Short mmCIF file of C-alpha atoms and ligand atoms in Angstrom, two decimals:
data_model
loop_
_atom_site.label_atom_id
_atom_site.label_comp_id
_atom_site.label_asym_id
_atom_site.label_seq_id
_atom_site.Cartn_x
_atom_site.Cartn_y
_atom_site.Cartn_z
CA UNK A 23 54.11 123.28 76.63
CA UNK A 24 51.75 123.85 79.54
CA UNK A 25 50.51 127.34 80.26
CA UNK A 26 52.03 128.00 83.64
CA UNK A 27 50.39 130.17 86.28
CA UNK A 28 51.60 133.78 86.60
CA UNK A 29 54.97 133.92 88.33
CA UNK A 30 56.05 137.05 90.11
CA UNK A 31 59.72 137.73 90.80
CA UNK A 32 60.81 140.51 93.11
CA UNK A 33 64.10 141.96 91.88
CA UNK A 34 64.51 144.10 94.98
CA UNK A 35 64.05 141.37 97.60
CA UNK A 36 67.68 140.24 97.86
CA UNK A 37 66.57 136.60 97.42
CA UNK A 38 68.29 135.17 94.31
CA UNK A 39 65.94 135.11 91.32
CA UNK A 40 66.57 131.40 90.73
CA UNK A 41 65.50 130.63 94.31
CA UNK A 42 62.39 132.81 93.90
CA UNK A 43 61.51 131.07 90.66
CA UNK A 44 62.00 127.59 92.15
CA UNK A 45 59.80 128.64 95.11
CA UNK A 46 57.10 129.96 92.81
CA UNK A 47 57.06 126.79 90.70
CA UNK A 48 57.04 124.61 93.81
CA UNK A 49 54.14 126.65 95.20
CA UNK A 50 52.29 126.25 91.91
CA UNK A 51 52.88 122.48 91.98
CA UNK A 52 51.70 122.08 95.56
CA UNK A 53 48.83 124.53 95.16
CA UNK A 54 47.40 122.78 92.12
CA UNK A 55 48.38 125.45 89.58
CA UNK A 56 50.66 122.84 88.06
CA UNK A 57 49.81 119.17 88.07
CA UNK A 58 51.89 116.02 87.73
CA UNK A 59 52.45 115.44 84.06
CA UNK A 60 52.36 119.12 83.11
CA UNK A 61 55.21 120.05 80.85
CA UNK A 62 57.18 123.10 81.86
CA UNK A 63 58.28 125.66 79.27
CA UNK A 64 61.85 125.35 78.09
CA UNK A 65 64.40 127.32 80.10
CA UNK A 66 64.80 129.62 77.08
CA UNK A 67 61.04 130.30 76.74
CA UNK A 68 60.59 130.92 80.42
CA UNK A 69 63.64 133.19 80.58
CA UNK A 70 62.23 135.27 77.73
CA UNK A 71 58.76 135.41 79.32
CA UNK A 72 60.11 136.51 82.69
CA UNK A 73 62.87 138.72 81.26
CA UNK A 74 65.57 136.96 83.22
CA UNK A 75 68.70 135.22 82.04
CA UNK A 76 68.65 131.56 81.11
CA UNK A 77 71.08 130.88 83.96
CA UNK A 78 68.25 131.79 86.33
CA UNK A 79 65.68 129.47 84.77
CA UNK A 80 68.22 126.63 84.38
CA UNK A 81 69.28 126.92 88.02
CA UNK A 82 65.62 126.88 89.17
CA UNK A 83 64.86 123.79 87.06
CA UNK A 84 68.02 122.04 88.31
CA UNK A 85 66.88 122.68 91.86
CA UNK A 86 63.41 121.24 91.18
CA UNK A 87 64.93 118.25 89.41
CA UNK A 88 67.23 117.67 92.37
CA UNK A 89 64.34 117.81 94.80
CA UNK A 90 62.28 115.40 92.74
CA UNK A 91 59.46 117.87 91.93
CA UNK A 92 60.30 117.72 88.28
CA UNK A 93 61.76 115.13 85.96
CA UNK A 94 62.79 115.08 82.37
CA UNK A 95 65.31 114.23 79.77
CA UNK A 96 67.51 116.33 77.56
CA UNK A 97 65.70 117.18 74.35
CA UNK A 98 62.33 115.95 75.61
CA UNK A 99 61.48 118.56 78.21
CA UNK A 100 60.90 119.02 81.89
CA UNK A 101 57.75 117.74 83.57
CA UNK A 102 56.10 118.24 86.91
CA UNK A 103 56.41 115.01 88.84
CA UNK A 104 55.26 115.24 92.32
CA UNK A 105 54.79 116.56 95.81
CA UNK A 106 51.10 117.26 95.53
CA UNK A 107 48.63 118.11 98.26
CA UNK A 108 46.60 114.93 98.47
CA UNK A 109 46.46 111.76 96.45
CA UNK A 110 42.69 112.07 95.99
CA UNK A 111 42.97 115.55 94.49
CA UNK A 112 45.48 114.49 91.89
CA UNK A 113 44.59 113.02 88.56
CA UNK A 114 46.74 110.14 87.35
CA UNK A 115 49.84 111.33 85.50
CA UNK A 116 49.27 111.61 81.79
CA UNK A 117 50.60 109.06 79.42
CA UNK A 118 53.29 111.28 77.94
CA UNK A 119 55.01 111.93 81.30
CA UNK A 120 58.68 111.11 81.20
CA UNK A 121 59.41 109.14 84.35
CA UNK A 122 62.84 109.35 85.82
CA UNK A 123 63.95 106.38 87.90
CA UNK A 124 63.05 106.58 91.61
CA UNK A 125 65.58 108.81 93.31
CA UNK A 126 68.32 107.09 95.26
CA UNK A 127 68.96 109.14 98.38
CA UNK A 128 72.53 110.42 98.49
CA UNK A 129 71.85 113.52 100.55
CA UNK A 130 73.21 113.68 104.07
CA UNK A 131 71.12 113.75 107.22
CA UNK A 132 69.41 110.37 107.38
CA UNK A 133 70.41 107.51 109.66
CA UNK A 134 71.29 104.02 108.40
CA UNK A 135 68.23 101.89 109.08
CA UNK A 136 69.67 98.86 107.31
CA UNK A 137 71.93 97.89 110.20
CA UNK A 138 69.26 98.44 112.82
CA UNK A 139 68.39 95.06 114.36
CA UNK A 140 64.60 95.04 114.01
CA UNK A 141 64.19 92.38 116.71
CA UNK A 142 66.13 94.57 119.16
CA UNK A 143 64.05 97.59 118.09
CA UNK A 144 60.79 95.68 118.72
CA UNK A 145 62.05 94.42 122.07
CA UNK A 146 62.88 97.98 123.14
CA UNK A 147 59.45 99.30 122.15
CA UNK A 148 57.79 96.41 123.98
CA UNK A 149 59.87 97.10 127.10
CA UNK A 150 58.99 100.79 126.83
CA UNK A 151 55.29 99.92 126.58
CA UNK A 152 55.45 97.73 129.67
CA UNK A 153 56.13 100.74 131.88
CA UNK A 154 53.01 102.25 133.39
CA UNK A 155 51.94 105.75 132.45
CA UNK A 156 52.54 108.36 135.10
CA UNK A 157 50.67 111.39 136.26
CA UNK A 158 53.39 114.01 136.03
CA UNK A 159 56.30 113.26 133.72
CA UNK A 160 59.46 114.96 134.93
CA UNK A 161 60.20 117.97 132.66
CA UNK A 162 63.90 117.11 132.96
CA UNK A 163 63.24 113.67 131.47
CA UNK A 164 62.95 110.16 132.91
CA UNK A 165 65.42 109.39 135.68
CA UNK A 166 66.37 106.09 133.96
CA UNK A 167 66.89 107.89 130.65
CA UNK A 168 69.14 110.51 132.21
CA UNK A 169 71.19 107.77 133.86
CA UNK A 170 71.45 105.86 130.56
CA UNK A 171 72.58 109.04 128.74
CA UNK A 172 75.21 109.83 131.40
CA UNK A 173 76.61 106.31 130.90
CA UNK A 174 76.44 106.66 127.12
CA UNK A 175 78.35 109.95 127.25
CA UNK A 176 81.05 108.47 129.44
CA UNK A 177 81.43 105.30 127.39
CA UNK A 178 81.15 106.68 123.87
CA UNK A 179 82.12 110.35 124.23
CA UNK A 180 84.43 110.45 127.24
CA UNK A 181 82.27 113.10 128.93
CA UNK A 182 81.85 112.82 132.66
CA UNK A 183 78.38 113.99 133.62
CA UNK A 184 76.04 113.02 136.44
CA UNK A 185 72.51 111.94 135.56
CA UNK A 186 71.27 115.14 137.19
CA UNK A 187 73.34 117.21 134.76
CA UNK A 188 71.45 115.69 131.81
CA UNK A 189 68.16 116.98 130.42
CA UNK A 190 66.11 115.05 127.86
CA UNK A 191 65.25 117.03 124.72
CA UNK A 192 63.12 116.42 121.67
CA UNK A 193 66.32 116.44 119.58
CA UNK A 194 69.16 118.81 118.85
CA UNK A 195 67.25 121.46 116.93
CA UNK A 196 64.58 121.53 119.63
CA UNK A 197 67.33 121.88 122.27
CA UNK A 198 68.97 124.73 120.36
CA UNK A 199 65.58 126.47 120.16
CA UNK A 200 64.95 126.05 123.88
CA UNK A 201 68.32 127.53 124.82
CA UNK A 202 67.92 130.39 122.33
CA UNK A 203 64.54 131.31 123.85
CA UNK A 204 66.31 132.03 127.10
CA UNK A 205 68.39 134.73 125.43
CA UNK A 206 67.08 138.28 125.25
CA UNK A 207 65.29 138.87 121.92
CA UNK A 208 67.66 140.21 119.29
CA UNK A 209 70.74 138.65 120.94
CA UNK A 210 73.47 137.79 118.47
CA UNK A 211 74.36 134.11 118.02
CA UNK A 212 77.26 133.07 115.79
CA UNK A 213 76.87 129.99 113.57
CA UNK A 214 79.19 128.16 111.21
CA UNK A 215 78.88 129.12 107.53
CA UNK A 216 78.39 126.68 105.86
CA UNK A 217 76.47 125.06 108.65
CA UNK A 218 73.37 123.21 109.79
CA UNK A 219 70.32 125.01 108.43
CA UNK A 220 67.85 123.57 110.98
CA UNK A 221 69.90 125.00 113.84
CA UNK A 222 69.86 128.35 112.04
CA UNK A 223 66.09 127.97 111.64
CA UNK A 224 65.64 127.13 115.32
CA UNK A 225 67.71 130.16 116.35
CA UNK A 226 65.84 132.55 114.09
CA UNK A 227 62.54 131.12 115.21
CA UNK A 228 63.55 131.98 118.76
CA UNK A 229 64.03 135.62 117.76
CA UNK A 230 67.81 135.86 117.91
CA UNK A 231 70.03 137.38 115.25
CA UNK A 232 72.19 134.81 113.45
CA UNK A 233 75.75 135.87 112.61
CA UNK A 234 77.58 133.74 110.02
CA UNK A 235 81.23 132.91 110.75
CA UNK A 236 83.48 131.08 108.27
CA UNK A 237 84.90 127.58 108.73
CA UNK A 238 88.21 126.21 107.46
CA UNK A 239 90.08 122.92 107.72
CA UNK A 240 90.22 123.32 111.51
CA UNK A 241 86.52 123.99 111.88
CA UNK A 242 84.92 127.25 113.01
CA UNK A 243 87.37 130.16 112.63
CA UNK A 244 87.36 131.28 116.26
CA UNK A 245 89.41 134.39 115.45
CA UNK A 246 86.60 135.57 113.17
CA UNK A 247 84.01 135.63 115.96
CA UNK A 248 82.81 139.19 116.48
CA UNK A 249 82.39 140.77 119.90
CA UNK A 250 79.00 141.24 121.49
CA UNK A 251 77.73 137.69 121.09
CA UNK A 252 75.32 135.90 123.40
CA UNK A 253 76.21 132.42 122.12
CA UNK A 254 78.00 130.39 119.46
CA UNK A 255 76.55 127.27 117.83
CA UNK A 256 79.06 124.81 116.32
CA UNK A 257 79.72 121.17 115.36
CA UNK A 258 83.29 120.62 116.61
CA UNK A 259 83.49 116.81 116.40
CA UNK A 260 82.54 116.73 112.70
CA UNK A 261 81.79 120.09 111.13
CA UNK A 262 78.52 119.95 109.25
CA UNK A 263 78.72 119.86 106.29
CA UNK A 264 82.49 120.10 105.58
CA UNK A 265 83.31 117.03 107.70
CA UNK A 266 86.36 118.50 109.49
CA UNK A 267 86.90 118.47 113.21
CA UNK A 268 87.81 121.50 115.25
CA UNK A 269 91.48 121.50 116.23
CA UNK A 270 92.43 121.16 119.89
CA UNK A 271 93.93 124.67 119.93
CA UNK A 272 90.69 126.18 118.59
CA UNK A 273 88.64 124.29 121.17
CA UNK A 274 90.68 125.76 124.00
CA UNK A 275 90.54 129.19 122.42
CA UNK A 276 86.77 129.02 121.93
CA UNK A 277 86.14 128.06 125.54
CA UNK A 278 88.50 130.79 126.79
CA UNK A 279 86.77 133.41 124.64
CA UNK A 280 83.35 132.26 125.78
CA UNK A 281 84.43 132.65 129.41
CA UNK A 282 85.93 136.07 128.77
CA UNK A 283 82.95 137.29 126.73
CA UNK A 284 80.28 135.76 128.97
CA UNK A 285 78.60 133.76 126.18
CA UNK A 286 77.37 130.19 125.83
CA UNK A 287 78.79 127.66 123.41
CA UNK A 288 76.26 125.23 121.91
CA UNK A 289 78.18 122.07 120.99
CA UNK A 290 76.15 120.01 118.50
CA UNK A 291 77.60 116.49 118.76
CA UNK A 292 75.19 115.01 116.21
CA UNK A 293 77.31 112.04 115.08
CA UNK A 294 80.18 112.04 117.57
CA UNK A 295 79.75 108.30 118.17
CA UNK A 296 80.82 107.64 114.58
CA UNK A 297 84.56 108.13 114.37
CA UNK A 298 86.59 105.47 112.53
CA UNK A 299 90.24 106.38 113.10
CA UNK A 300 91.57 108.01 116.22
CA UNK A 301 90.02 108.67 119.61
CA UNK A 302 87.92 111.82 119.49
CA UNK A 303 89.36 115.09 120.77
CA UNK A 304 88.05 116.28 124.14
CA UNK A 305 84.53 117.61 123.92
CA UNK A 306 83.93 121.30 124.46
CA UNK A 307 81.55 120.15 127.19
CA UNK A 308 84.53 118.59 128.99
CA UNK A 309 86.81 121.60 128.46
CA UNK A 310 84.28 124.21 129.54
CA UNK A 311 81.45 122.70 131.56
CA UNK A 312 80.70 126.19 132.94
CA UNK A 313 80.04 127.74 129.51
CA UNK A 314 79.16 124.87 127.14
CA UNK A 315 75.79 123.32 126.36
CA UNK A 316 76.58 119.89 124.97
CA UNK A 317 73.81 118.54 122.70
CA UNK A 318 73.39 114.94 121.57
CA UNK A 319 70.72 113.17 119.56
CA UNK A 320 69.41 109.74 118.65
CA UNK A 321 68.48 110.99 115.16
CA UNK A 322 71.72 109.91 113.48
CA UNK A 323 72.61 106.79 115.43
CA UNK A 324 69.06 105.35 115.55
CA UNK A 325 66.21 107.27 114.00
CA UNK A 326 64.62 110.73 114.18
CA UNK A 327 61.29 108.94 114.76
CA UNK A 328 62.35 108.50 118.39
CA UNK A 329 62.26 112.29 118.67
CA UNK A 330 64.73 112.24 121.51
CA UNK A 331 68.01 113.88 122.34
CA UNK A 332 69.81 115.19 125.40
CA UNK A 333 71.75 118.13 126.66
CA UNK A 334 74.28 118.71 129.40
CA UNK A 335 74.39 122.32 130.51
CA UNK A 336 75.76 124.40 133.37
CA UNK A 337 73.42 124.36 136.38
CA UNK A 338 72.06 127.94 136.02
CA UNK A 339 71.14 127.33 132.40
CA UNK A 340 69.58 123.95 133.24
CA UNK A 341 67.49 125.56 135.95
CA UNK A 342 66.34 128.28 133.58
CA UNK A 343 65.38 125.67 130.98
CA UNK A 344 63.41 123.71 133.55
CA UNK A 345 61.66 126.83 134.80
CA UNK A 346 60.65 127.63 131.24
CA UNK A 347 59.46 124.08 130.64
CA UNK A 348 57.34 124.24 133.78
CA UNK A 349 55.90 127.61 132.80
CA UNK A 350 55.10 126.61 129.22
CA UNK A 351 54.23 122.93 129.58
CA UNK A 352 56.97 121.98 127.11
CA UNK A 353 58.43 118.60 128.00
CA UNK A 354 60.12 115.96 125.90
CA UNK A 355 57.89 112.99 125.04
CA UNK A 356 58.60 109.90 127.11
CA UNK A 357 58.18 107.12 124.55
CA UNK A 358 61.47 107.82 122.79
CA UNK A 359 63.29 108.17 126.10
CA UNK A 360 61.99 104.81 127.21
CA UNK A 361 62.97 103.08 123.99
CA UNK A 362 66.49 104.50 124.12
CA UNK A 363 66.78 103.52 127.79
CA UNK A 364 65.72 99.96 126.95
CA UNK A 365 68.18 99.73 124.05
CA UNK A 366 71.01 101.00 126.24
CA UNK A 367 70.11 98.72 129.16
CA UNK A 368 70.00 95.55 127.08
CA UNK A 369 73.38 96.22 125.45
CA UNK A 370 71.63 96.44 122.07
CA UNK A 371 72.64 100.09 121.65
CA UNK A 372 76.35 99.34 122.10
CA UNK A 373 76.09 96.40 119.65
CA UNK A 374 74.23 98.61 117.19
CA UNK A 375 76.88 101.32 117.42
CA UNK A 376 79.65 98.81 116.72
CA UNK A 377 77.75 97.54 113.65
CA UNK A 378 76.97 101.07 112.51
CA UNK A 379 80.59 102.21 112.82
CA UNK A 380 81.81 99.22 110.79
CA UNK A 381 79.17 99.77 108.13
CA UNK A 382 79.72 103.53 107.83
CA UNK A 383 83.50 103.09 107.64
CA UNK A 384 83.10 100.53 104.82
CA UNK A 385 80.59 102.69 102.93
CA UNK A 386 82.78 105.75 103.28
CA UNK A 387 85.64 103.87 101.66
CA UNK A 388 83.34 102.67 98.88
CA UNK A 389 82.18 106.24 98.23
CA UNK A 390 85.74 107.57 98.27
CA UNK A 391 86.77 104.96 95.70
CA UNK A 392 83.84 105.79 93.43
CA UNK A 393 84.61 109.51 93.56
CA UNK A 394 88.31 108.85 92.94
CA UNK A 395 87.30 106.80 89.88
CA UNK A 396 85.82 110.03 88.51
CA UNK A 397 89.14 111.78 89.14
CA UNK A 398 87.83 113.80 92.10
CA UNK A 399 88.73 113.95 95.77
CA UNK A 400 86.60 113.71 98.89
CA UNK A 401 87.07 115.92 101.92
CA UNK A 402 86.27 115.27 105.55
CA UNK A 403 87.56 113.21 108.42
CA UNK A 404 87.09 109.44 108.64
CA UNK A 405 83.89 109.86 110.61
CA UNK A 406 80.13 110.12 110.34
CA UNK A 407 77.94 109.38 107.37
CA UNK A 408 78.80 112.01 104.78
CA UNK A 409 81.71 113.42 102.80
CA UNK A 410 82.24 116.63 100.89
CA UNK A 411 83.14 116.43 97.21
CA UNK A 412 84.58 119.82 96.20
CA UNK A 413 83.56 121.02 92.73
CA UNK A 414 85.14 123.80 90.73
CA UNK A 415 82.26 126.28 90.78
CA UNK A 416 78.64 126.89 91.65
CA UNK A 417 77.46 126.33 88.07
CA UNK A 418 79.05 122.89 88.05
CA UNK A 419 77.44 122.11 91.41
CA UNK A 420 73.97 122.92 90.06
CA UNK A 421 74.60 121.08 86.86
CA UNK A 422 75.82 117.93 88.67
CA UNK A 423 72.72 117.97 90.90
CA UNK A 424 70.45 118.32 87.86
CA UNK A 425 72.27 115.61 85.93
CA UNK A 426 72.13 113.33 88.98
CA UNK A 427 68.38 113.84 89.30
CA UNK A 428 67.87 112.93 85.66
CA UNK A 429 69.73 109.69 86.34
CA UNK A 430 67.83 108.90 89.51
CA UNK A 431 70.17 110.30 92.18
CA UNK A 432 69.06 112.74 94.88
CA UNK A 433 72.14 114.91 95.45
CA UNK A 434 72.74 117.89 97.68
CA UNK A 435 74.94 120.91 97.00
CA UNK A 436 77.05 122.88 99.43
CA UNK A 437 75.00 125.96 98.47
CA UNK A 438 72.00 124.85 100.54
CA UNK A 439 74.19 124.92 103.66
CA UNK A 440 75.42 128.49 103.23
CA UNK A 441 73.56 131.28 104.93
CA UNK A 442 73.55 133.23 101.72
CA UNK A 443 74.34 132.06 98.25
CA UNK A 444 77.23 134.50 97.74
CA UNK A 445 78.86 134.17 94.29
CA UNK A 446 82.34 133.52 95.68
CA UNK A 447 81.30 130.64 97.91
CA UNK A 448 82.88 127.20 97.71
CA UNK A 449 81.07 124.67 95.55
CA UNK A 450 80.65 120.97 96.14
CA UNK A 451 78.40 118.03 96.88
CA UNK A 452 77.48 117.03 100.41
CA UNK A 453 77.24 113.32 99.89
CA UNK A 454 75.46 111.14 102.46
CA UNK A 455 75.85 107.39 102.43
CA UNK A 456 73.69 106.24 105.36
CA UNK A 457 70.21 106.42 103.82
CA UNK A 458 70.46 103.94 100.93
CA UNK A 459 70.67 100.20 101.44
CA UNK A 460 73.94 98.54 100.45
CA UNK A 461 72.30 97.31 97.25
CA UNK A 462 71.07 100.81 96.41
CA UNK A 463 74.48 102.29 97.13
CA UNK A 464 76.11 99.71 94.85
CA UNK A 465 73.69 100.81 92.13
CA UNK A 466 74.07 104.52 92.75
CA UNK A 467 77.84 104.91 92.94
CA UNK A 468 78.76 103.93 89.35
CA UNK A 469 76.06 106.36 88.13
CA UNK A 470 77.49 109.06 90.37
CA UNK A 471 81.01 108.41 89.06
CA UNK A 472 79.67 108.75 85.55
CA UNK A 473 77.87 112.02 86.27
CA UNK A 474 80.93 113.48 87.96
CA UNK A 475 83.30 112.35 85.22
CA UNK A 476 81.11 114.13 82.67
CA UNK A 477 81.42 117.36 84.69
CA UNK A 478 85.09 117.37 85.47
C1 PLP B 520 74.39 118.94 112.09
C2 PLP B 520 73.21 118.20 112.62
N1 PLP B 520 72.84 118.37 113.88
C3 PLP B 520 71.79 117.71 114.42
C4 PLP B 520 71.04 116.82 113.66
C5 PLP B 520 69.91 116.10 114.29
O1 PLP B 520 68.97 116.97 114.74
P1 PLP B 520 67.67 116.48 115.52
O2 PLP B 520 68.12 115.84 116.78
O3 PLP B 520 66.94 117.74 115.75
O4 PLP B 520 66.93 115.51 114.65
C6 PLP B 520 71.36 116.62 112.34
C7 PLP B 520 70.54 115.73 111.50
O5 PLP B 520 70.53 115.73 110.32
C8 PLP B 520 72.48 117.32 111.80
O6 PLP B 520 72.85 117.16 110.52
#
């Protein structure tokens, strides 16, 4: 066993001890206090040393295993694997290190690069590079980009917007942050719980107070919204991470309440182009153009490396955003806008979306079958690139993630998407199927079935 650096846990902080312990071990691994190859104490030894229960140490180790910082095998021990500051500073792993297989990515959030036509991608970058640089990029975004987005929204999302209504952004989270910075500090903004943690991060970073509101099978529970809000952030087309869509009645209700209460609704339409069954329900942006900020992104349909998204907002809000951009010098980078414009103009984007929809629908079915083979169900609409696999309790969730990591699968639990890890919360896996290649997915799914069957 390796002597591990001193670990300090704060029992009064309100942060779960397991999370504190995982943080401390991660910090030790990235700060050099632990090195790749170091063997960690057993969960029992560490629990005794820290005077915490073994549940705490097991949960922390499971988290590190899931994230790929640690690896190991039952009966052999747990070893520090990775995420180190710089390759030069790190000695080669020692001979006795137990190597787990490279992790196959089954967490949600990544796009599917496999179906991206690389020739079309290269053509678009070349076309983008052909345009001359300009002296003063428009803080609203390129005119051609805004026109291309307006057409995209009409064709793929049924939203009627003029090019002038569209602002380029650096992506959804950046857009959420920009809007939140317009709100008075300390304003209250409701978010879905479970929900998208980066949006929560962007809101908090802007100095607003985040208020968690539950979701159910019909999406955000509008009746549970408290009074006194400045805004609500939600994912109506495909709730992240539960995968449900907001019912039509709730949409109408939400817009009516926003009008009555004088707050904004931030509609995150991150993967609205990926629906495999019925036509999408009307966007909030179409139902309430006077109160809704509709946010779209290229991160899920193409790649986050483009760093580009868009928003459609009521004129006063748009003007305030532009004024702030002018005052601060913030403006979305042009390269991504140009590439997306070129892809849209050549028809390559529409072809890509057709391919992507077909591929995601097929993969979703493959995932559903593999989970059913383990005797479990999947939840979520036929849409997007992830499903929810409900599990019976939080302990099982952690244990499945740990077992998956030991067998080479990077899995994600519902817990990470809750604002606080309350004991009564729902448990489950948020399973993404866009990141792996088809071959990797074929390899990963039988292993996943196996892991789940063992935990039923
Ligand atoms: C719910 C949700 N919204 C938005 C995004 C994309 O955000 P961005 O455009 O900031 O990359 C993601 C990506 O994972 C997401 O899961």
